[in-house]
XYZ file of N, CA and C in Angstrom:
843
model
N 13.302 -10.880 -10.954
C 13.521 -12.289 -10.652
C 13.098 -12.579 -9.221
N 12.370 -13.662 -9.014
C 11.922 -14.010 -7.674
C 13.053 -14.646 -6.883
N 12.870 -14.698 -5.556
C 13.879 -15.292 -4.684
C 14.064 -16.767 -5.006
N 12.967 -17.485 -5.277
C 13.065 -18.922 -5.545
C 13.840 -19.193 -6.826
N 13.573 -18.407 -7.866
C 14.313 -18.568 -9.121
C 15.785 -18.289 -8.913
N 16.073 -17.250 -8.121
C 17.459 -16.888 -7.838
C 18.175 -18.028 -7.106
N 17.489 -18.643 -6.141
C 18.076 -19.764 -5.397
C 18.445 -20.909 -6.334
N 17.530 -21.227 -7.242
C 17.777 -22.338 -8.163
C 19.003 -22.080 -9.021
N 19.167 -20.819 -9.454
C 20.330 -20.481 -10.271
C 21.624 -20.656 -9.477
N 21.608 -20.192 -8.216
C 22.799 -20.291 -7.376
C 23.160 -21.748 -7.125
N 22.173 -22.550 -6.741
C 22.428 -23.961 -6.431
C 22.935 -24.704 -7.662
N 22.416 -24.339 -8.820
C 22.810 -25.015 -10.051
C 24.290 -24.831 -10.358
N 24.823 -23.624 -10.093
C 26.230 -23.380 -10.418
C 27.157 -23.764 -9.267
N 26.592 -24.130 -8.112
C 27.397 -24.401 -6.931
C 27.539 -25.899 -6.715
N 28.673 -26.455 -7.077
C 28.886 -27.885 -6.933
C 30.358 -28.148 -6.611
N 30.721 -28.705 -5.450
C 29.804 -29.147 -4.397
C 29.218 -27.971 -3.620
N 28.147 -28.192 -2.854
C 27.484 -27.119 -2.128
C 27.980 -27.049 -0.690
N 28.443 -25.877 -0.294
C 28.774 -25.599 1.096
C 27.508 -25.007 1.715
N 26.725 -25.826 2.430
C 25.409 -25.404 2.890
C 25.480 -24.242 3.874
N 26.530 -24.194 4.713
C 26.646 -23.090 5.672
C 26.783 -21.764 4.943
N 27.694 -21.720 3.992
C 27.898 -20.495 3.221
C 26.658 -20.148 2.414
N 26.019 -21.186 1.894
C 24.837 -20.973 1.068
C 23.707 -20.341 1.872
N 23.513 -20.824 3.105
C 22.457 -20.264 3.946
C 22.768 -18.818 4.326
N 24.045 -18.534 4.619
C 24.447 -17.156 4.902
C 24.127 -16.274 3.705
N 24.434 -16.793 2.541
C 24.219 -16.035 1.313
C 22.737 -15.726 1.107
N 21.891 -16.751 1.246
C 20.465 -16.553 1.020
C 19.852 -15.627 2.072
N 20.360 -15.697 3.295
C 19.860 -14.807 4.339
C 20.160 -13.354 4.002
N 21.389 -13.101 3.573
C 21.785 -11.734 3.254
C 21.121 -11.210 1.988
N 20.939 -12.082 1.013
C 20.394 -11.631 -0.270
C 18.956 -11.157 -0.122
N 18.279 -11.607 0.957
C 16.900 -11.158 1.177
C 16.826 -9.645 1.372
N 17.927 -9.064 1.841
C 17.936 -7.619 2.040
C 18.019 -6.867 0.714
N 18.237 -7.599 -0.359
C 18.381 -6.956 -1.667
C 17.100 -7.020 -2.477
N 16.003 -7.439 -1.878
C 14.778 -7.575 -2.646
C 13.672 -6.707 -2.075
N 12.747 -6.344 -2.934
C 11.567 -5.587 -2.543
C 10.353 -6.363 -3.020
N 9.526 -6.807 -2.070
C 8.315 -7.552 -2.393
C 8.614 -8.765 -3.267
N 9.687 -9.486 -2.953
C 10.001 -10.717 -3.662
C 10.766 -10.529 -4.951
N 11.051 -9.285 -5.329
C 11.783 -9.017 -6.565
C 13.195 -8.575 -6.226
N 14.200 -9.264 -6.769
C 15.584 -8.877 -6.524
C 15.916 -7.683 -7.406
N 16.294 -6.582 -6.771
C 16.518 -5.343 -7.498
C 17.723 -5.481 -8.430
N 17.579 -5.166 -9.711
C 18.640 -5.372 -10.697
C 19.963 -4.726 -10.332
N 19.943 -3.484 -9.828
C 21.193 -2.785 -9.552
C 21.959 -3.381 -8.388
N 21.343 -4.293 -7.655
C 22.022 -4.885 -6.507
C 22.522 -6.294 -6.779
N 22.345 -6.788 -7.982
C 22.752 -8.168 -8.251
C 24.273 -8.310 -8.227
N 24.962 -7.340 -8.832
C 26.417 -7.214 -8.668
C 27.181 -8.522 -8.891
N 26.809 -9.257 -9.877
C 27.420 -10.557 -10.200
C 27.619 -11.431 -8.965
N 26.641 -11.412 -8.060
C 26.756 -12.161 -6.804
C 26.873 -13.668 -7.030
N 26.187 -14.177 -8.032
C 26.251 -15.616 -8.285
C 27.679 -16.039 -8.626
N 28.323 -15.256 -9.466
C 29.691 -15.584 -9.864
C 30.643 -15.488 -8.670
N 30.490 -14.430 -7.882
C 31.358 -14.253 -6.709
C 31.169 -15.399 -5.728
N 29.912 -15.809 -5.552
C 29.655 -16.913 -4.624
C 30.372 -18.178 -5.083
N 30.288 -18.472 -6.364
C 30.925 -19.681 -6.899
C 32.438 -19.626 -6.707
N 33.035 -18.474 -7.034
C 34.489 -18.346 -6.971
C 34.991 -18.357 -5.537
N 34.329 -17.598 -4.656
C 34.855 -17.422 -3.306
C 34.486 -18.534 -2.343
N 33.346 -19.179 -2.560
C 32.873 -20.148 -1.574
C 32.923 -21.595 -2.040
N 33.003 -21.810 -3.320
C 32.942 -23.180 -3.806
C 34.317 -23.751 -4.149
N 35.279 -22.893 -4.444
C 36.536 -23.390 -4.976
C 37.675 -23.339 -3.965
N 37.342 -23.219 -2.683
C 38.354 -23.252 -1.628
C 38.030 -24.401 -0.693
N 39.035 -25.132 -0.280
C 38.779 -26.326 0.524
C 39.168 -26.156 1.984
N 40.254 -25.406 2.282
C 40.666 -25.319 3.678
C 39.868 -24.255 4.423
N 39.850 -24.378 5.751
C 39.000 -23.528 6.587
C 39.382 -22.058 6.496
N 40.686 -21.772 6.441
C 41.139 -20.385 6.370
C 40.635 -19.714 5.095
N 40.729 -20.445 4.003
C 40.272 -19.896 2.729
C 38.764 -19.688 2.733
N 38.056 -20.657 3.344
C 36.602 -20.534 3.422
C 36.207 -19.305 4.236
N 36.902 -19.076 5.364
C 36.601 -17.911 6.206
C 36.833 -16.620 5.443
N 37.968 -16.557 4.744
C 38.271 -15.370 3.959
C 37.235 -15.167 2.856
N 36.815 -16.277 2.258
C 35.834 -16.192 1.180
C 34.512 -15.627 1.685
N 34.098 -16.069 2.884
C 32.840 -15.578 3.450
C 32.941 -14.091 3.769
N 34.113 -13.651 4.268
C 34.308 -12.228 4.546
C 34.201 -11.403 3.267
N 34.811 -11.925 2.203
C 34.725 -11.238 0.909
C 33.270 -11.162 0.459
N 32.566 -12.269 0.674
C 31.158 -12.317 0.291
C 30.343 -11.286 1.064
N 30.615 -11.165 2.368
C 29.894 -10.197 3.196
C 30.126 -8.768 2.702
N 31.382 -8.463 2.378
C 31.699 -7.128 1.864
C 30.951 -6.874 0.562
N 30.897 -7.905 -0.275
C 30.193 -7.774 -1.554
C 28.713 -7.508 -1.340
N 28.113 -8.254 -0.397
C 26.687 -8.084 -0.126
C 26.402 -6.685 0.400
N 27.257 -6.194 1.303
C 27.070 -4.840 1.832
C 27.132 -3.822 0.701
N 28.070 -4.026 -0.214
C 28.183 -3.126 -1.360
C 26.919 -3.167 -2.205
N 26.365 -4.369 -2.350
C 25.130 -4.511 -3.117
C 23.980 -3.789 -2.431
N 23.917 -3.915 -1.105
C 22.854 -3.246 -0.351
C 22.933 -1.739 -0.551
N 24.157 -1.206 -0.485
C 24.337 0.231 -0.661
C 23.988 0.673 -2.068
N 23.995 -0.291 -2.994
C 23.679 0.036 -4.387
C 22.194 0.006 -4.676
N 21.366 -0.329 -3.662
C 19.918 -0.348 -3.877
C 19.442 1.019 -4.336
N 18.457 1.059 -5.212
C 17.958 2.347 -5.680
C 17.381 3.146 -4.531
N 17.694 4.416 -4.461
C 17.189 5.264 -3.391
C 16.070 6.134 -3.917
N 15.377 6.787 -2.979
C 14.277 7.652 -3.375
C 14.760 8.831 -4.206
N 16.073 9.142 -4.126
C 16.610 10.254 -4.897
C 16.581 9.959 -6.392
N 16.555 8.674 -6.748
C 16.594 8.295 -8.151
C 15.209 8.054 -8.740
N 14.178 8.192 -7.925
C 12.820 7.888 -8.367
C 11.925 9.100 -8.136
N 11.135 9.433 -9.133
C 10.221 10.567 -9.020
C 9.032 10.190 -8.135
N 8.775 10.931 -7.052
C 7.629 10.631 -6.180
C 6.310 10.713 -6.944
N 5.355 9.899 -6.546
C 4.063 9.872 -7.221
C 2.943 10.216 -6.243
N 1.845 10.684 -6.798
C 0.651 10.970 -6.004
C -0.327 9.810 -6.155
N -0.811 9.311 -5.040
C -1.785 8.217 -5.046
C -3.155 8.778 -4.683
N -4.151 8.457 -5.495
C -5.529 8.838 -5.187
C -6.368 7.574 -5.085
N -7.152 7.491 -4.027
C -8.009 6.325 -3.813
C -9.463 6.783 -3.753
N -10.256 6.334 -4.715
C -11.699 6.565 -4.716
C -12.335 5.325 -4.094
N -13.178 5.523 -3.096
C -13.679 4.345 -2.378
C -15.024 4.593 -1.722
N -15.602 3.507 -1.217
C -16.841 3.529 -0.450
C -16.547 2.933 0.926
N -17.103 3.501 1.960
C -16.703 3.094 3.309
C -17.210 1.721 3.727
N -18.249 1.199 3.070
C -18.743 -0.131 3.439
C -18.575 -1.159 2.328
N -17.788 -0.828 1.334
C -17.440 -1.798 0.292
C -16.380 -2.740 0.863
N -16.614 -4.057 0.881
C -15.651 -4.986 1.493
C -14.229 -4.863 0.942
N -14.088 -4.709 -0.369
C -12.745 -4.562 -0.938
C -12.092 -3.268 -0.471
N -12.908 -2.229 -0.322
C -12.383 -0.950 0.170
C -11.957 -1.080 1.628
N -12.778 -1.766 2.409
C -12.463 -1.953 3.824
C -11.153 -2.720 3.991
N -10.937 -3.708 3.140
C -9.694 -4.483 3.201
C -8.495 -3.698 2.695
N -8.727 -2.808 1.744
C -7.630 -2.126 1.068
C -6.793 -1.276 2.024
N -7.447 -0.589 2.941
C -6.705 0.326 3.820
C -5.799 -0.401 4.813
N -6.311 -1.328 5.623
C -5.421 -1.984 6.596
C -4.480 -3.015 5.987
N -4.807 -3.543 4.807
C -4.003 -4.628 4.249
C -3.121 -4.211 3.076
N -3.381 -3.048 2.490
C -2.605 -2.624 1.324
C -1.971 -1.241 1.513
N -2.806 -0.225 1.704
C -2.286 1.147 1.716
C -1.470 1.459 2.967
N -1.994 1.126 4.135
C -1.247 1.387 5.369
C 0.066 0.607 5.418
N 0.084 -0.697 5.088
C 1.360 -1.427 5.079
C 2.380 -0.845 4.098
N 1.914 -0.361 2.950
C 2.843 0.260 1.998
C 3.468 1.509 2.611
N 2.646 2.326 3.215
C 3.123 3.607 3.752
C 4.050 3.424 4.950
N 3.869 2.335 5.690
C 4.667 2.113 6.906
C 5.731 1.036 6.721
N 5.971 0.608 5.490
C 6.937 -0.457 5.220
C 8.312 -0.087 5.783
N 8.901 -0.995 6.560
C 10.195 -0.723 7.190
C 11.375 -1.255 6.384
N 11.112 -2.124 5.407
C 12.195 -2.673 4.593
C 12.641 -1.703 3.511
N 11.701 -0.889 3.046
C 12.033 0.075 1.998
C 11.178 1.314 2.226
N 11.752 2.477 2.102
C 11.069 3.717 2.447
C 10.126 4.162 1.331
N 9.021 3.429 1.177
C 8.063 3.768 0.129
C 7.410 5.126 0.380
N 7.238 5.487 1.651
C 6.576 6.755 1.973
C 7.305 7.941 1.346
N 8.634 7.840 1.233
C 9.406 8.942 0.648
C 9.166 9.071 -0.851
N 8.581 8.034 -1.455
C 8.295 8.060 -2.890
C 6.852 8.462 -3.175
N 6.123 8.834 -2.125
C 4.729 9.257 -2.282
C 4.646 10.754 -2.006
N 4.326 11.526 -3.020
C 4.249 12.976 -2.841
C 2.976 13.380 -2.105
N 1.912 12.590 -2.301
C 0.633 12.908 -1.663
C -0.289 11.702 -1.763
N -1.105 11.507 -0.735
C -2.177 10.511 -0.792
C -3.497 11.256 -0.671
N -4.304 11.188 -1.713
C -5.625 11.821 -1.688
C -6.688 10.737 -1.568
N -7.571 10.892 -0.606
C -8.639 9.922 -0.376
C -9.976 10.567 -0.716
N -10.780 9.849 -1.505
C -12.068 10.376 -1.956
C -13.172 9.385 -1.595
N -13.757 9.514 -0.401
C -14.827 8.600 0.013
C -16.184 9.031 -0.545
N -16.658 8.295 -1.528
C -17.967 8.621 -2.117
C -18.555 7.388 -2.801
N -17.980 6.992 -3.935
C -18.454 5.795 -4.623
C -19.684 6.042 -5.466
N -20.640 5.124 -5.362
C -21.872 5.225 -6.140
C -23.012 5.657 -5.220
N -23.583 6.806 -5.545
C -24.633 7.391 -4.710
C -25.818 7.760 -5.589
N -27.023 7.442 -5.119
C -28.232 7.745 -5.883
C -29.137 8.668 -5.077
N -29.467 9.860 -5.626
C -30.451 10.727 -4.951
C -31.854 10.159 -5.149
N -32.631 10.065 -4.076
C -33.983 9.519 -4.175
C -35.022 10.599 -4.438
N -34.644 11.853 -4.249
C -35.498 12.964 -4.666
C -34.616 14.174 -4.926
N -35.193 15.276 -5.261
C -34.412 16.438 -5.674
C -33.950 17.299 -4.503
N -34.338 16.961 -3.289
C -33.934 17.754 -2.130
C -32.489 17.442 -1.762
N -31.652 18.442 -1.767
C -30.235 18.255 -1.502
C -30.011 17.675 -0.110
N -29.284 16.550 -0.037
C -28.881 15.881 1.197
C -30.043 15.212 1.938
N -31.289 15.531 1.564
C -32.412 15.051 2.359
C -32.596 13.548 2.249
N -32.480 13.034 1.051
C -32.772 11.616 0.868
C -31.857 11.040 -0.211
N -30.692 10.602 0.187
C -29.751 9.984 -0.744
C -29.493 8.553 -0.296
N -29.022 7.751 -1.220
C -28.787 6.346 -0.908
C -27.472 5.903 -1.538
N -26.564 5.444 -0.696
C -25.280 4.953 -1.190
C -25.409 3.469 -1.537
N -24.442 2.960 -2.256
C -24.527 1.590 -2.763
C -24.748 0.565 -1.657
N -24.142 0.792 -0.495
C -24.274 -0.154 0.612
C -25.163 0.393 1.727
N -26.097 1.258 1.352
C -27.065 1.738 2.322
C -26.774 3.133 2.851
N -27.738 3.650 3.574
C -27.616 5.001 4.121
C -26.443 5.111 5.095
N -26.167 4.046 5.837
C -25.059 4.098 6.794
C -23.725 4.320 6.084
N -23.619 3.878 4.829
C -22.391 4.129 4.077
C -22.261 5.612 3.747
N -23.376 6.266 3.470
C -23.333 7.717 3.242
C -22.797 8.422 4.485
N -23.252 7.967 5.654
C -22.758 8.548 6.904
C -21.260 8.288 7.061
N -20.844 7.077 6.699
C -19.424 6.746 6.772
C -18.601 7.595 5.823
N -19.107 7.792 4.607
C -18.397 8.627 3.639
C -18.234 10.054 4.163
N -19.277 10.548 4.799
C -19.242 11.908 5.345
C -18.251 11.998 6.510
N -18.279 10.990 7.394
C -17.336 10.977 8.521
C -15.895 10.941 8.019
N -15.629 10.092 7.033
C -14.278 9.992 6.481
C -13.844 11.319 5.867
N -14.763 11.973 5.166
C -14.428 13.256 4.538
C -14.014 14.283 5.593
N -14.727 14.298 6.708
C -14.385 15.222 7.794
C -13.044 14.846 8.426
N -12.821 13.548 8.595
C -11.558 13.088 9.182
C -10.378 13.470 8.296
N -10.537 13.283 6.998
C -9.469 13.603 6.049
C -9.129 15.093 6.112
N -10.141 15.928 6.338
C -9.903 17.373 6.414
C -9.185 17.768 7.697
N -9.569 17.161 8.819
C -9.091 17.671 10.110
C -7.922 16.906 10.724
N -7.657 15.691 10.290
C -6.477 14.993 10.810
C -5.241 15.604 10.151
N -4.262 16.013 10.941
C -3.166 16.833 10.410
C -2.088 16.110 9.609
N -2.041 14.783 9.646
C -0.965 14.096 8.926
C -1.470 12.808 8.286
N -0.724 12.358 7.293
C -1.139 11.200 6.498
C -1.175 9.913 7.307
N -0.142 9.670 8.108
C -0.072 8.413 8.850
C -1.244 8.268 9.819
N -1.565 9.331 10.543
C -2.693 9.271 11.474
C -4.000 9.049 10.722
N -4.129 9.693 9.576
C -5.325 9.500 8.751
C -5.476 8.042 8.344
N -4.387 7.441 7.874
C -4.440 6.043 7.438
C -4.702 5.104 8.609
N -4.117 5.396 9.755
C -4.363 4.566 10.941
C -5.829 4.643 11.370
N -6.378 5.838 11.361
C -7.773 6.030 11.776
C -8.733 5.338 10.808
N -8.531 5.553 9.516
C -9.424 4.955 8.520
C -9.268 3.434 8.498
N -8.055 2.943 8.682
C -7.842 1.491 8.737
C -8.532 0.890 9.949
N -8.488 1.603 11.062
C -9.163 1.143 12.278
C -10.671 1.073 12.053
N -11.238 2.107 11.449
C -12.672 2.100 11.144
C -13.017 0.982 10.168
N -12.142 0.760 9.190
C -12.378 -0.298 8.205
C -12.407 -1.670 8.873
N -11.483 -1.900 9.787
C -11.477 -3.175 10.515
C -12.739 -3.326 11.358
N -13.188 -2.224 11.915
C -14.394 -2.239 12.747
C -15.624 -2.601 11.922
N -15.783 -1.960 10.769
C -16.971 -2.210 9.947
C -16.885 -3.544 9.214
N -15.672 -3.949 8.845
C -15.520 -5.217 8.134
C -15.932 -6.388 9.016
N -15.627 -6.291 10.302
C -15.966 -7.379 11.224
C -17.470 -7.468 11.478
N -18.183 -6.368 11.184
C -19.637 -6.353 11.397
C -20.334 -5.867 10.132
N -19.846 -6.330 8.990
C -20.263 -5.751 7.714
C -21.777 -5.774 7.507
N -22.387 -6.924 7.681
C -23.816 -7.032 7.389
C -24.661 -6.241 8.386
N -24.168 -6.102 9.609
C -24.873 -5.273 10.581
C -24.825 -3.810 10.164
N -23.675 -3.397 9.585
C -23.503 -2.001 9.210
C -24.457 -1.590 8.092
N -24.881 -2.541 7.278
C -25.765 -2.214 6.166
C -27.126 -1.735 6.655
N -27.490 -2.116 7.866
C -28.804 -1.757 8.392
C -28.725 -0.839 9.612
N -27.539 -0.673 10.172
C -27.396 0.138 11.374
C -26.509 1.353 11.101
N -26.362 2.192 12.085
C -25.585 3.413 11.927
C -24.093 3.114 11.833
N -23.399 3.957 11.094
C -21.947 3.834 10.985
C -21.323 4.102 12.360
N -20.294 3.336 12.750
C -19.708 3.461 14.104
C -18.835 4.705 14.264
N -19.486 5.853 14.326
C -18.739 7.118 14.351
C -17.961 7.326 15.647
N -18.304 6.564 16.686
C -17.638 6.765 17.976
C -16.419 5.865 18.166
N -16.107 5.022 17.185
C -14.993 4.086 17.322
C -13.665 4.720 16.905
N -12.576 4.093 17.373
C -11.202 4.410 16.938
C -10.719 5.797 17.363
N -11.323 6.367 18.386
C -10.892 7.687 18.848
C -9.458 7.671 19.370
N -9.012 6.494 19.839
C -7.651 6.387 20.376
C -6.580 6.556 19.305
N -6.975 6.520 18.037
C -6.022 6.715 16.943
C -5.764 8.199 16.663
N -6.517 9.068 17.324
C -6.482 10.495 16.992
C -5.779 11.326 18.057
N -5.126 12.413 17.651
C -4.549 13.353 18.622
C -5.664 14.029 19.424
N -5.308 14.566 20.550
C -6.288 15.232 21.415
C -6.993 16.362 20.668
N -8.310 16.405 20.796
C -9.096 17.489 20.223
C -9.553 17.271 18.795
N -8.943 16.335 18.083
C -9.270 16.146 16.667
C -10.629 15.468 16.489
N -10.936 14.511 17.356
C -12.210 13.799 17.209
C -13.390 14.763 17.299
N -13.319 15.711 18.215
C -14.421 16.659 18.364
C -14.589 17.510 17.110
N -13.483 17.885 16.481
C -13.564 18.643 15.226
C -14.227 17.809 14.133
N -13.875 16.519 14.101
C -14.460 15.624 13.099
C -15.965 15.499 13.314
N -16.380 15.316 14.564
C -17.800 15.145 14.866
C -18.584 16.432 14.607
N -18.000 17.567 14.955
C -18.672 18.840 14.673
C -18.900 19.006 13.175
N -17.902 18.624 12.399
C -18.008 18.668 10.941
C -19.079 17.694 10.461
N -19.042 16.490 10.991
C -19.962 15.420 10.586
C -21.421 15.800 10.841
N -21.683 16.481 11.935
C -23.055 16.801 12.327
C -23.559 18.125 11.743
N -22.723 18.783 10.981
C -23.110 20.081 10.419
C -23.166 20.015 8.894
N -23.568 21.127 8.296
C -23.599 21.204 6.832
C -22.207 21.055 6.227
N -21.190 21.343 7.015
C -19.817 21.213 6.505
C -19.547 19.796 6.020
N -20.047 18.809 6.763
C -19.853 17.419 6.366
C -20.482 17.124 5.019
N -21.695 17.649 4.801
C -22.370 17.435 3.520
C -21.689 18.207 2.393
N -21.120 19.344 2.709
C -20.394 20.104 1.686
C -19.152 19.336 1.227
N -18.458 18.716 2.180
C -17.315 17.871 1.817
C -17.786 16.652 1.022
N -18.940 16.129 1.405
C -19.561 15.007 0.685
C -19.793 15.405 -0.774
N -20.321 16.606 -0.981
C -20.569 17.103 -2.335
C -19.268 17.298 -3.114
N -18.239 17.779 -2.427
C -16.938 17.959 -3.083
C -16.421 16.624 -3.619
N -16.564 15.579 -2.813
C -16.110 14.254 -3.237
C -16.983 13.689 -4.351
N -18.261 14.064 -4.339
C -19.153 13.651 -5.427
C -18.666 14.237 -6.747
N -18.296 15.510 -6.704
C -17.811 16.176 -7.918
C -16.519 15.538 -8.422
N -15.605 15.244 -7.501
C -14.340 14.605 -7.890
C -14.593 13.239 -8.521
N -15.512 12.494 -7.941
C -15.806 11.148 -8.440
C -16.499 11.200 -9.794
N -17.444 12.113 -9.958
C -18.186 12.213 -11.216
C -17.316 12.734 -12.352
N -16.363 13.605 -12.032
C -15.468 14.130 -13.059
C -14.530 13.047 -13.589
N -14.264 12.070 -12.743
C -13.330 11.011 -13.122
C -14.059 9.688 -12.941
N -14.986 9.420 -13.831
C -15.929 8.309 -13.680
C -15.220 6.974 -13.440
N -15.686 6.265 -12.439
C -15.093 4.975 -12.073
C -16.051 3.839 -12.405
N -15.490 2.684 -12.648
C -16.306 1.508 -12.934
C -16.354 0.553 -11.755
N -15.435 0.705 -10.844
C -15.389 -0.177 -9.677
C -14.656 0.542 -8.555
N -14.843 0.009 -7.339
C -14.208 0.609 -6.161
C -13.613 -0.494 -5.283
N -12.484 -0.222 -4.644
C -11.720 1.023 -4.724
C -11.065 1.186 -6.092
N -10.877 2.417 -6.480
C -10.196 2.722 -7.735
C -8.969 3.556 -7.391
N -7.804 3.070 -7.787
C -6.536 3.709 -7.420
C -5.892 4.322 -8.656
N -5.492 5.574 -8.546
C -4.757 6.208 -9.638
C -3.397 6.673 -9.139
N -2.461 6.744 -10.062
C -1.128 7.275 -9.778
C -0.932 8.515 -10.646
N -0.652 9.631 -9.986
C -0.502 10.923 -10.669
C -1.738 11.281 -11.492
N -2.905 10.859 -11.017
C -4.159 11.252 -11.640
C -4.485 10.575 -12.953
N -3.724 9.560 -13.339
C -3.948 8.901 -14.623
C -4.895 7.715 -14.467
N -5.939 7.700 -15.276
C -6.883 6.596 -15.227
C -6.362 5.426 -16.049
N -6.315 4.270 -15.429
C -5.910 3.037 -16.104
C -6.571 1.892 -15.348
N -7.593 1.295 -15.947
C -8.360 0.256 -15.260
C -7.501 -0.935 -14.859
N -6.572 -1.325 -15.725
C -5.720 -2.483 -15.424
C -4.805 -2.191 -14.233
N -4.206 -1.013 -14.235
C -3.332 -0.626 -13.123
C -4.140 -0.529 -11.835
N -5.348 0.022 -11.928
C -6.201 0.160 -10.746
C -6.547 -1.207 -10.154
N -6.857 -2.165 -11.016
C -7.174 -3.517 -10.540
C -5.951 -4.174 -9.910
N -4.798 -3.996 -10.553
C -3.559 -4.560 -10.005
C -3.250 -3.958 -8.633
N -3.496 -2.663 -8.495
C -3.204 -1.983 -7.234
C -4.071 -2.509 -6.101
N -5.307 -2.849 -6.407
C -6.202 -3.387 -5.385
C -5.744 -4.777 -4.952
N -5.230 -5.552 -5.902
C -4.767 -6.908 -5.593
C -3.423 -6.900 -4.868
N -2.506 -6.039 -5.313
C -1.172 -5.978 -4.710
C -0.616 -4.573 -4.920
N -0.903 -3.698 -3.982
C -0.515 -2.294 -4.123
C 0.996 -2.122 -4.155
N 1.701 -2.851 -3.306
C 3.155 -2.686 -3.244
C 3.814 -3.062 -4.573
N 3.418 -4.184 -5.114
C 3.995 -4.633 -6.385
C 3.683 -3.637 -7.499
N 2.447 -3.144 -7.526
C 2.052 -2.172 -8.547
C 2.807 -0.860 -8.371
N 2.975 -0.440 -7.132
C 3.700 0.801 -6.840
C 5.148 0.708 -7.311
N 5.775 -0.439 -7.098
C 7.154 -0.648 -7.537
C 7.259 -0.498 -9.054
N 6.286 -1.049 -9.767
C 6.289 -0.949 -11.229
C 6.055 0.483 -11.690
N 5.096 1.149 -11.060
C 4.743 2.508 -11.470
C 5.900 3.477 -11.248
N 6.596 3.327 -10.130
C 7.698 4.239 -9.830
C 8.957 3.917 -10.625
N 8.998 2.720 -11.229
C 10.158 2.359 -12.032
C 11.310 1.799 -11.239
N 11.058 1.359 -10.004
C 12.132 0.780 -9.196
C 12.681 -0.481 -9.852
N 11.796 -1.281 -10.463
C 12.248 -2.527 -11.092
C 12.179 -2.413 -12.617
N 12.919 -1.477 -13.172
C 12.904 -1.272 -14.621
C 13.377 -2.506 -15.381
N 14.248 -3.291 -14.756
C 14.756 -4.500 -15.404
C 14.798 -5.603 -14.368
N 13.891 -6.566 -14.474
C 13.832 -7.631 -13.479
C 14.550 -8.891 -13.934
N 15.294 -8.817 -15.032
C 16.022 -9.990 -15.511
C 17.318 -10.151 -14.739
N 17.851 -11.369 -14.719
C 19.090 -11.646 -13.980
C 20.293 -11.405 -14.872
């Protein structure tokens, strides 16, 4: 149930309306929702309690006591929110291209915000994030690595290779997502220039721990980078994609889920993990 629908239900049963209590109620109830969905286990007959405690008392003392009761109820509801202990962690895999506009948007606007969400600890429900930068690549001759062409140009191949090296050498998930999101913002702002110019391999170094950038560049400039490129090619070809970015949960291919994840990763993640098994009031 959305917050707006919930408000309408509360207002409908509340007559006359004590606006002060009502605003307190709506402010607190926001802590019981994830991405606009009120979690079923936290509803705790709040509508009924609100009507009884706040609407049917007229004197100030009773109103004060009613609000205190309401606060205790809300706290109890908050504590009843589903925890990560009740949900099986999932593995997220993202197949992408470094110069695909939707891919560039996906990291800073969808994946990174999900992983760093402060309202709900989604990161604890993610067992692993695997990133596969490759996409659609066409060899122009039979010489390995000599002449290949990615969907958005040769510079995208360079970007895919740089990302592959970064994913290998950055020691933690959060730093990886910050670095890739930074690069995505950089290329997105100059997208059409990137199609004809070199990938900005020297950008976003401030997102990395000391010494890591040099490891990434050494990898990028050596055969190691192309070997990682080939590894991602194999992963992508084994699990053929129709569009990018393509998101899977626990390795399961589902085109509809993948499309939903690109549009709203948080909402899709909530559904996949089963946090909102029952969204009815």
